[in-house]
Structure formats: structure tokens, C-alpha cells
Short mmCIF file of C-alpha atoms in Angstrom, two decimals:
data_model
loop_
_atom_site.label_atom_id
_atom_site.label_comp_id
_atom_site.label_asym_id
_atom_site.label_seq_id
_atom_site.Cartn_x
_atom_site.Cartn_y
_atom_site.Cartn_z
CA MET A 1 106.88 53.48 63.71
CA LEU A 2 108.01 50.37 63.21
CA HIS A 3 109.12 48.57 60.08
CA ILE A 4 109.86 45.33 60.13
CA ALA A 5 110.81 43.21 56.82
CA TRP A 6 110.49 39.63 56.34
CA SER A 7 111.48 36.59 54.84
CA ALA A 8 111.39 32.91 54.56
CA GLY A 9 113.64 31.03 53.26
CA GLU A 10 113.81 31.75 48.86
CA GLN A 11 110.64 32.06 48.39
CA TYR A 12 108.68 34.90 50.58
CA ALA A 13 108.83 38.04 51.34
CA GLY A 14 107.32 41.03 53.24
CA GLU A 15 107.15 44.48 54.86
CA ALA A 16 104.81 45.05 58.06
CA ASP A 17 104.36 49.41 59.32
CA LEU A 18 103.16 49.38 62.15
CA GLU A 19 102.19 51.52 64.62
CA PRO A 20 101.92 51.61 68.72
CA GLY A 21 99.51 48.67 69.69
CA SER A 22 99.69 46.53 66.69
CA ALA A 23 102.29 43.61 66.54
CA PHE A 24 103.51 40.65 64.11
CA VAL A 25 103.05 37.81 64.04
CA LEU A 26 104.47 34.74 63.03
CA ALA A 27 102.24 31.60 64.14
CA ARG A 28 100.97 27.90 62.93
CA ARG A 29 97.80 27.20 60.16
CA MET A 30 97.46 23.23 59.02
CA ASN A 31 94.13 24.08 57.60
CA LEU A 32 96.12 25.68 54.23
CA PRO A 33 96.12 24.55 52.00
CA GLU A 34 98.68 21.39 50.97
CA GLN A 35 99.73 23.31 48.11
CA GLN A 36 99.90 26.82 49.85
CA HIS A 37 102.83 27.10 52.83
CA LEU A 38 102.24 30.44 53.58
CA VAL A 39 100.57 32.86 54.16
CA ALA A 40 100.69 37.12 54.99
CA GLU A 41 97.65 39.10 55.74
CA ARG A 42 96.51 42.09 57.80
CA ILE A 43 94.36 41.81 59.75
CA ASP A 44 92.69 44.97 62.31
CA GLY A 45 96.30 46.74 62.05
CA SER A 46 98.37 43.11 63.21
CA ALA A 47 100.69 41.89 60.84
CA TYR A 48 100.46 38.38 60.56
CA VAL A 49 102.21 35.34 58.31
CA PHE A 50 101.30 31.86 59.07
CA VAL A 51 102.92 29.07 58.46
CA ARG A 52 101.61 25.58 57.14
CA LEU A 53 104.30 23.10 59.32
CA PRO A 54 103.20 20.78 62.42
CA HIS A 55 106.65 22.06 64.71
CA VAL A 56 105.71 25.31 64.69
CA SER A 57 104.04 27.00 67.43
CA ASP A 58 100.82 28.87 67.34
CA PRO A 59 102.19 31.63 67.45
CA ALA A 60 105.98 30.90 67.64
CA LEU A 61 107.04 35.00 67.19
CA VAL A 62 104.88 38.38 67.96
CA ILE A 63 106.89 41.24 67.78
CA THR A 64 105.00 43.99 69.79
CA ALA A 65 105.21 47.72 67.81
CA THR A 66 105.16 50.51 71.41
CA PRO A 67 105.31 53.85 71.60
CA GLY A 68 108.95 53.58 72.63
CA GLN A 69 111.31 49.89 71.78
CA PRO A 70 109.13 46.85 70.63
CA VAL A 71 109.37 43.77 71.79
CA VAL A 72 109.45 40.13 70.84
CA HIS A 73 107.98 37.53 72.36
CA ARG A 74 108.52 34.13 71.81
CA GLY A 75 106.27 31.32 71.27
CA GLN A 76 108.04 28.65 70.01
CA ARG A 77 108.21 26.23 72.23
CA ALA A 78 111.99 23.74 71.36
CA ASN A 79 111.15 21.30 68.93
CA GLY A 80 113.98 21.95 67.27
CA ALA A 81 113.53 25.53 66.72
CA ILE A 82 116.50 28.43 66.84
CA VAL A 83 115.73 31.59 67.50
CA GLU A 84 118.10 34.36 67.95
CA LEU A 85 117.60 38.03 68.39
CA VAL A 86 121.34 39.88 66.77
CA SER A 87 121.58 43.20 66.76
CA PRO A 88 123.33 45.49 64.69
CA SER A 89 126.37 45.26 66.18
CA GLY A 90 126.70 41.58 65.57
CA GLU A 91 125.64 40.71 69.54
CA ALA A 92 123.19 37.81 69.39
CA THR A 93 121.26 37.16 72.43
CA THR A 94 119.14 33.62 72.39
CA PRO A 95 115.01 33.96 73.95
CA ALA A 96 114.37 31.20 76.12
CA PRO A 97 111.22 30.02 74.90
CA GLY A 98 107.69 32.58 76.28
CA GLN A 99 109.87 35.21 77.13
CA LYS A 100 109.39 38.27 76.35
CA ILE A 101 112.49 40.83 75.20
CA SER A 102 112.79 44.66 75.20
CA VAL A 103 114.71 45.13 71.60
CA THR A 104 116.17 48.50 72.01
CA ASP A 105 118.62 48.84 68.99
CA SER A 106 116.89 49.12 65.10
CA GLY A 107 118.27 47.13 62.75
CA THR A 108 118.43 44.54 65.02
CA ARG A 109 117.53 40.65 63.03
CA ILE A 110 115.71 37.85 64.55
CA GLY A 111 116.03 34.37 63.03
CA LEU A 112 113.74 31.35 63.75
CA ARG A 113 114.89 27.97 61.83
CA TRP A 114 113.52 24.83 62.22
CA PRO A 115 114.23 22.11 59.94
CA GLY A 116 112.04 22.99 56.34
CA LEU A 117 111.19 26.70 57.25
CA THR A 118 114.21 29.44 57.85
CA PHE A 119 112.67 32.41 58.84
CA SER A 120 114.24 36.21 59.47
CA ALA A 121 112.74 39.74 60.49
CA VAL A 122 114.47 42.91 60.43
CA ILE A 123 112.97 45.07 62.79
CA GLU A 124 113.42 49.37 62.59
CA PHE A 125 112.09 52.05 64.89
CA ASP A 126 112.87 54.60 65.57
CA ALA A 127 115.14 54.47 69.33
CA PRO A 128 114.10 56.76 72.40
CA ARG A 129 116.73 59.93 72.93
CA ALA A 130 118.01 58.41 76.22
CA GLN A 131 119.33 55.09 74.24
CA LEU A 132 121.56 52.74 76.42
CA ASP A 133 124.98 51.16 75.08
CA GLY A 134 124.94 47.02 74.98
CA SER A 135 124.19 44.51 73.36
CA GLY A 136 120.68 45.63 71.14
CA THR A 137 118.59 43.80 73.15
CA VAL A 138 116.66 44.29 76.74
CA GLN A 139 114.82 42.37 80.18
CA LEU A 140 111.81 44.77 80.09
CA GLY A 141 113.40 46.01 82.93
CA VAL A 142 113.74 46.27 86.69
CA GLU A 143 110.61 47.55 88.20
CA SER A 144 108.82 45.49 85.18
CA LEU A 145 110.52 42.42 87.44
CA GLN A 146 107.97 43.45 90.28
CA HIS A 147 105.00 41.57 88.50
CA ASP A 148 106.42 38.26 88.17
CA ASP A 149 107.71 36.50 90.68
CA ALA A 150 108.71 33.60 88.34
CA TRP A 151 111.43 36.55 86.53
CA LEU A 152 112.31 38.00 89.70
CA VAL A 153 113.10 34.80 91.40
CA ALA A 154 115.19 34.37 88.65
CA ALA A 155 117.26 37.50 87.97
CA ILE A 156 117.69 37.55 90.78
CA ALA A 157 119.28 34.21 91.79
CA VAL A 158 121.52 35.16 88.89
CA ALA A 159 122.69 37.72 90.03
CA LEU A 160 123.78 36.57 93.99
CA SER A 161 125.24 33.68 92.10
CA PRO A 162 129.05 33.16 91.68
CA GLU A 163 130.59 32.72 87.50
CA HIS A 164 131.41 29.30 88.51
CA GLY A 165 128.55 28.42 91.14
CA VAL A 166 125.29 29.11 92.41
CA VAL A 167 123.58 31.20 94.97
CA ALA A 168 122.68 29.48 98.41
CA HIS A 169 119.05 28.50 99.33
CA GLY A 170 119.03 31.19 102.47
CA ASP A 171 120.38 33.93 100.51
CA LEU A 172 117.74 33.60 97.13
CA LYS A 173 115.18 33.02 100.06
CA GLN A 174 116.60 36.70 102.09
CA ALA A 175 116.62 38.71 98.80
CA PHE A 176 113.61 38.39 97.98
CA ALA A 177 111.84 38.96 100.87
CA LEU A 178 114.24 41.73 100.91
CA TRP A 179 112.63 43.40 97.75
CA ARG A 180 108.85 41.75 98.24
CA GLY A 181 109.19 43.64 102.38
CA VAL A 182 108.18 39.82 103.36
CA GLU A 183 108.72 37.67 105.81
CA VAL A 184 111.57 35.49 104.84
CA HIS A 185 110.30 32.63 103.57
CA SER A 186 109.92 28.66 104.65
CA ASP A 187 112.08 26.36 102.37
CA GLY A 188 108.91 23.99 101.77
CA ALA A 189 106.71 27.97 100.70
CA PHE A 190 109.63 28.82 99.10
CA ASP A 191 110.58 26.37 96.33
CA ARG A 192 106.94 25.88 95.93
CA ASN A 193 105.35 29.06 94.89
CA VAL A 194 108.18 30.44 94.03
CA LEU A 195 111.06 28.30 92.79
CA ARG A 196 108.81 25.82 90.50
CA PRO A 197 106.84 28.32 89.09
CA ALA A 198 110.81 30.35 87.99
CA LEU A 199 110.71 26.49 86.43
CA ALA A 200 107.92 25.25 84.93
CA SER A 201 107.64 29.27 83.12
CA ARG A 202 110.99 28.31 81.82
CA ASP A 203 109.31 24.03 80.76
CA LEU A 204 112.12 22.80 83.33
CA GLU A 205 111.55 19.98 85.37
CA PRO A 206 114.64 18.54 87.91
CA GLY A 207 112.41 16.21 90.20
CA PRO A 208 112.06 16.92 93.58
CA ARG A 209 115.68 15.89 94.66
CA LEU A 210 117.57 18.19 92.34
CA ASN A 211 118.89 21.29 92.81
CA LYS A 212 116.52 23.96 91.77
CA ILE A 213 118.27 26.63 91.79
CA VAL A 214 121.04 25.29 89.48
CA TYR A 215 119.24 24.82 86.57
CA LEU A 216 117.21 28.05 86.92
CA VAL A 217 120.40 30.00 86.81
CA GLU A 218 122.23 28.19 84.00
CA ARG A 219 118.91 28.04 81.89
CA CYS A 220 119.73 31.87 83.06
CA ARG A 221 123.10 31.62 81.71
CA ARG A 222 122.39 29.59 79.13
CA THR A 223 119.76 31.95 76.84
CA ALA A 224 120.78 35.03 78.19
CA GLU A 225 117.84 35.65 79.74
CA PHE A 226 118.91 38.60 81.82
CA PRO A 227 121.85 41.40 81.19
CA THR A 228 124.69 42.46 82.54
CA ARG A 229 122.56 45.64 83.18
CA LEU A 230 120.10 45.11 84.32
CA LEU A 231 122.29 42.07 87.14
CA ASP A 232 123.58 45.29 88.24
CA ASP A 233 121.23 47.15 88.63
CA ILE A 234 119.43 44.14 90.72
CA ARG A 235 122.37 44.58 93.16
CA THR A 236 122.03 48.14 93.84
CA ARG A 237 119.33 47.96 94.60
CA LEU A 238 119.45 44.97 96.70
CA ARG A 239 122.46 46.91 98.63
CA THR A 240 120.06 49.84 98.99
CA LEU A 241 117.87 47.34 100.86
CA GLY A 242 120.03 46.25 103.40
CA MET A 243 121.77 42.94 101.65
CA ASP A 244 125.81 42.82 101.49
CA VAL A 245 126.16 41.57 97.79
CA ALA A 246 129.37 41.44 96.34
#
């Protein structure tokens, strides 16, 4: 069971209990009456909070209950919004638009702030027995990277990049090919089919003559998209595949 206690400013607040498979959704509804800025309701077992604000995305936030750790999806585009997950220990993670994060610590607070609205949700759940130490959030896991090239290439790029630089283009191509078990792409095919989709999924458009890896790595670092534990797992996996990883 996932329990969510939410508030929107000082005027609105509520609670929701969700079974696995159900979700809590914050979304825009401009067809609400002008005098009614927020509506909360249950639909088919899920909880919805609709707000009448044009800069709120549809949806802005989706918290999905699972048999293990709940998953938070930031649907909110930039639009001046600040989105932050804060664990009970006080460590914060800022998800990028479109990013999904699995929450590992019960009591994590999710905050979304826009001009005219401050929304907060505290999520509580029974943590799995094999609870891992960390910031309270973790990308959905190394195995989940297998299903999305945009996540995989970004995670590898961050894992292989030095602290004050980025991985070389050829090394990133090689690592990606090793992971996927395919031949190394040509430069053009790799940029077109792997790097550009990874940038597009994060709303980045560096242009044809700018270093795509720099943009990708800087964005992922700035939003803390991949926690240290996941990056260490990626380096370990690449070593087992035969790549010389520092």
C-alpha cells in the first residue's frame, strides 16, 4: 500500500491510499470553473488532482504504486517549474522533464513549485527488506537500461566521463556496442540513431556543430539523473565485457 499526503498552497490538502498498479496524478485542467482552481477525485482506483493553471503540464506528476518501490514520473516541462525529491535524510534529487525515478525511502517529499502554486506530496510505503543505502532515489536499475537506448547511452556517457570532462566519442561508441553486443556504429549512425534521440528525450538541441556528448553529460549531472550506485554498476558491467574502465 502506498500512502500519499499532499498539499497545494495553504488552501488545499488531501490524502490517498493506492494499491499496486494505481497512481497519483497531478495534471492541468483548464476547463474547471474560474472560481474553482483545484479539484481532487478518485478515478478507477487512482487519485487525481486537477489544477486550473496554464503552465502546469498534463500530467505534471505521476506517482505509481508498485509491489516494491513507487515510481515517480516528472511530466512537468520546464515552464519555470522547480521539481525536487527530498529524502528523509535531506538529500535532494532534481528529476529532468520526462525522467522516471524509483523512490527507495519511505517519507520522501516531492515538491513542485511554479508561479502561483506550491505543491508538496509526502509518500509513505513499506520498504523492501533489502533496502539499500543512498539518497532515497535511484534510476530504475541497470537492467531497465536495456530497454531504452536514450537512458543507456546517457548513463554510459556519465559513467565513463572524468570528473571535469567527457568521454571520447569513440570510447562511448565502443562501450555502447559492447553493452548491446553489436558492431561499433559509424560516427554518423551513432550520432543520428543514438545520441540525438538521447538529447531529444531531454529537450536538448545542441545543433549540428556542437559536442552532443558534452550537452548530454552536463544535463545528466546537473539533474542528478544517475546516482553513484548505478554508475558504479555500469562501470563494473563494462569491465566484465572487456572494456578498460578506470
